[in-house]
Amino acid sequence: MQIEQKLFDSAKALINKRYPHGWGGAAAMYSKSGNIYTSVAPEIINASSALCIETGAILEAHKHQDIITHTICVVRDDEHSKFKILTPCGTCQERLLYWGNQIKVAVTTQNNQPQYKLLNELQPFHWTNAYDDIEYNE
């Protein structure tokens, strides 16, 4: 099974386990070391202090000094709904950039099937294009 499908399956499994009823969302990330990190968004009373679904997996990779190579964020409206893939928001794109702009990120599509793009394809006019000497932790 390809990495991309493993990540999709891992995120869906976490959603089904963590959120058996109602809305659910999970992220799954693959690393250069062959690890899969998964996470959910914390349930926060004050929405202004909420964190993205991907944040936990990003922090786990940092904790283990690992390098993320692929990422996917999956949600569903309720236990009867189809799974949807969410393109990383701008904040998560900036967080992922720590590992370079060649990370493969799953993007939203009409058929909700995993399709991956390189991180640098999401923002062709990203601010880092103004610099020649940016060093990534790849």
Tab-separated table of C-alpha atoms in Angstrom:
chain	number	residue	atom	x	y	z
A	1	MET	CA	0.000	0.000	0.000
A	2	GLN	CA	1.289	3.457	-0.861
A	3	ILE	CA	2.173	5.968	1.850
A	4	GLU	CA	-0.582	8.294	0.685
A	5	GLN	CA	-3.282	5.633	1.117
A	6	LYS	CA	-1.836	4.537	4.478
A	7	LEU	CA	-2.138	8.092	5.734
A	8	PHE	CA	-5.732	8.405	4.513
A	9	ASP	CA	-6.608	5.107	6.190
A	10	SER	CA	-4.823	6.107	9.431
A	11	ALA	CA	-6.710	9.398	9.639
A	12	LYS	CA	-10.056	7.713	8.954
A	13	ALA	CA	-9.361	5.034	11.590
A	14	LEU	CA	-8.548	7.675	14.197
A	15	ILE	CA	-11.745	9.585	13.364
A	16	ASN	CA	-13.856	6.431	13.700
A	17	LYS	CA	-12.225	5.584	17.040
A	18	ARG	CA	-12.083	9.068	18.586
A	19	TYR	CA	-15.381	10.366	17.197
A	20	PRO	CA	-17.784	7.388	16.871
A	21	HIS	CA	-20.737	9.798	16.585
A	22	GLY	CA	-21.056	13.238	15.042
A	23	TRP	CA	-18.321	15.363	13.552
A	24	GLY	CA	-14.768	14.061	13.431
A	25	GLY	CA	-11.404	15.191	12.150
A	26	ALA	CA	-7.870	13.817	12.227
A	27	ALA	CA	-4.492	14.383	10.630
A	28	ALA	CA	-1.859	11.829	9.693
A	29	MET	CA	1.740	12.556	8.743
A	30	TYR	CA	4.495	10.328	7.424
A	31	SER	CA	8.128	10.906	8.290
A	32	LYS	CA	11.507	10.259	6.762
A	33	SER	CA	12.059	7.681	9.531
A	34	GLY	CA	8.952	5.759	8.449
A	35	ASN	CA	6.774	6.870	11.365
A	36	ILE	CA	3.130	7.845	11.080
A	37	TYR	CA	2.052	10.606	13.463
A	38	THR	CA	-1.654	11.248	13.964
A	39	SER	CA	-3.529	13.943	15.828
A	40	VAL	CA	-6.882	15.592	16.464
A	41	ALA	CA	-7.734	19.163	17.378
A	42	PRO	CA	-8.138	19.787	21.095
A	43	GLU	CA	-11.626	20.646	22.227
A	44	ILE	CA	-11.384	24.258	23.347
A	45	ILE	CA	-14.085	26.371	24.989
A	46	ASN	CA	-12.706	29.657	23.622
A	47	ALA	CA	-12.491	29.314	19.828
A	48	SER	CA	-9.839	32.038	19.596
A	49	SER	CA	-7.353	29.696	21.300
A	50	ALA	CA	-8.128	26.643	19.154
A	51	LEU	CA	-5.416	24.729	17.311
A	52	CYS	CA	-5.514	23.052	13.910
A	53	ILE	CA	-6.044	19.310	13.597
A	54	GLU	CA	-2.473	18.876	12.298
A	55	THR	CA	-0.746	20.624	15.216
A	56	GLY	CA	-0.365	17.553	17.440
A	57	ALA	CA	1.301	15.485	14.719
A	58	ILE	CA	3.635	18.366	13.880
A	59	LEU	CA	4.630	18.640	17.543
A	60	GLU	CA	5.168	14.872	17.848
A	61	ALA	CA	7.532	14.959	14.867
A	62	HIS	CA	9.433	17.848	16.466
A	63	LYS	CA	9.571	15.973	19.774
A	64	HIS	CA	11.145	12.969	18.066
A	65	GLN	CA	13.410	15.134	15.876
A	66	ASP	CA	11.812	13.547	12.834
A	67	ILE	CA	11.228	14.977	9.368
A	68	ILE	CA	7.720	15.095	7.889
A	69	THR	CA	7.484	14.102	4.210
A	70	HIS	CA	3.694	13.663	3.691
A	71	THR	CA	0.586	15.008	5.419
A	72	ILE	CA	-3.190	14.670	5.207
A	73	CYS	CA	-6.091	16.204	7.137
A	74	VAL	CA	-9.437	14.395	6.993
A	75	VAL	CA	-12.856	15.348	8.379
A	76	ARG	CA	-16.415	14.109	8.213
A	77	ASP	CA	-19.652	15.886	9.117
A	78	ASP	CA	-21.051	12.916	11.054
A	79	GLU	CA	-20.733	9.128	11.230
A	80	HIS	CA	-22.922	8.760	8.114
A	81	SER	CA	-21.037	11.295	5.975
A	82	LYS	CA	-18.267	10.803	3.466
A	83	PHE	CA	-14.751	11.740	4.491
A	84	LYS	CA	-13.390	15.033	3.155
A	85	ILE	CA	-9.764	15.990	2.701
A	86	LEU	CA	-8.802	19.493	3.782
A	87	THR	CA	-5.871	21.349	2.245
A	88	PRO	CA	-3.610	22.655	5.047
A	89	CYS	CA	-4.530	26.181	6.120
A	90	GLY	CA	-1.955	28.942	5.764
A	91	THR	CA	-0.781	28.555	9.356
A	92	CYS	CA	-0.188	24.824	8.944
A	93	GLN	CA	1.577	25.456	5.652
A	94	GLU	CA	3.970	27.748	7.531
A	95	ARG	CA	4.448	25.129	10.263
A	96	LEU	CA	5.170	22.409	7.693
A	97	LEU	CA	7.629	24.640	5.851
A	98	TYR	CA	10.091	23.952	8.676
A	99	TRP	CA	10.826	20.700	6.832
A	100	GLY	CA	11.035	22.283	3.394
A	101	ASN	CA	8.729	23.121	0.546
A	102	GLN	CA	8.877	19.643	-1.018
A	103	ILE	CA	6.553	18.014	1.536
A	104	LYS	CA	3.653	16.228	-0.137
A	105	VAL	CA	0.375	17.607	1.192
A	106	ALA	CA	-3.083	16.196	0.518
A	107	VAL	CA	-5.414	18.734	-1.072
A	108	THR	CA	-9.173	19.120	-1.294
A	109	THR	CA	-10.677	17.566	-4.426
A	110	GLN	CA	-14.182	17.111	-5.801
A	111	ASN	CA	-14.109	13.318	-5.369
A	112	ASN	CA	-12.576	13.400	-1.847
A	113	GLN	CA	-9.866	10.962	-2.880
A	114	PRO	CA	-6.279	11.551	-1.775
A	115	GLN	CA	-4.407	13.790	-4.175
A	116	TYR	CA	-1.074	15.238	-3.136
A	117	LYS	CA	0.766	18.379	-4.193
A	118	LEU	CA	4.146	19.678	-3.150
A	119	LEU	CA	3.894	22.339	-0.462
A	120	ASN	CA	5.492	24.915	-2.766
A	121	GLU	CA	2.696	24.360	-5.308
A	122	LEU	CA	0.103	25.658	-2.835
A	123	GLN	CA	1.667	29.101	-2.644
A	124	PRO	CA	3.660	29.872	-5.794
A	125	PHE	CA	4.226	33.436	-4.548
A	126	HIS	CA	5.278	32.498	-1.013
A	127	TRP	CA	7.392	35.048	0.841
A	128	THR	CA	10.378	32.663	0.964
A	129	ASN	CA	10.828	33.182	-2.782
A	130	ALA	CA	12.441	36.535	-1.911
A	131	TYR	CA	15.406	34.741	-0.297
A	132	ASP	CA	18.116	32.550	-1.766
A	133	ASP	CA	19.607	31.347	1.504
A	134	ILE	CA	16.714	29.744	3.380
A	135	GLU	CA	17.788	26.497	5.008
A	136	TYR	CA	15.157	23.869	5.697
A	137	ASN	CA	15.425	20.993	8.162
A	138	GLU	CA	14.974	18.270	5.567
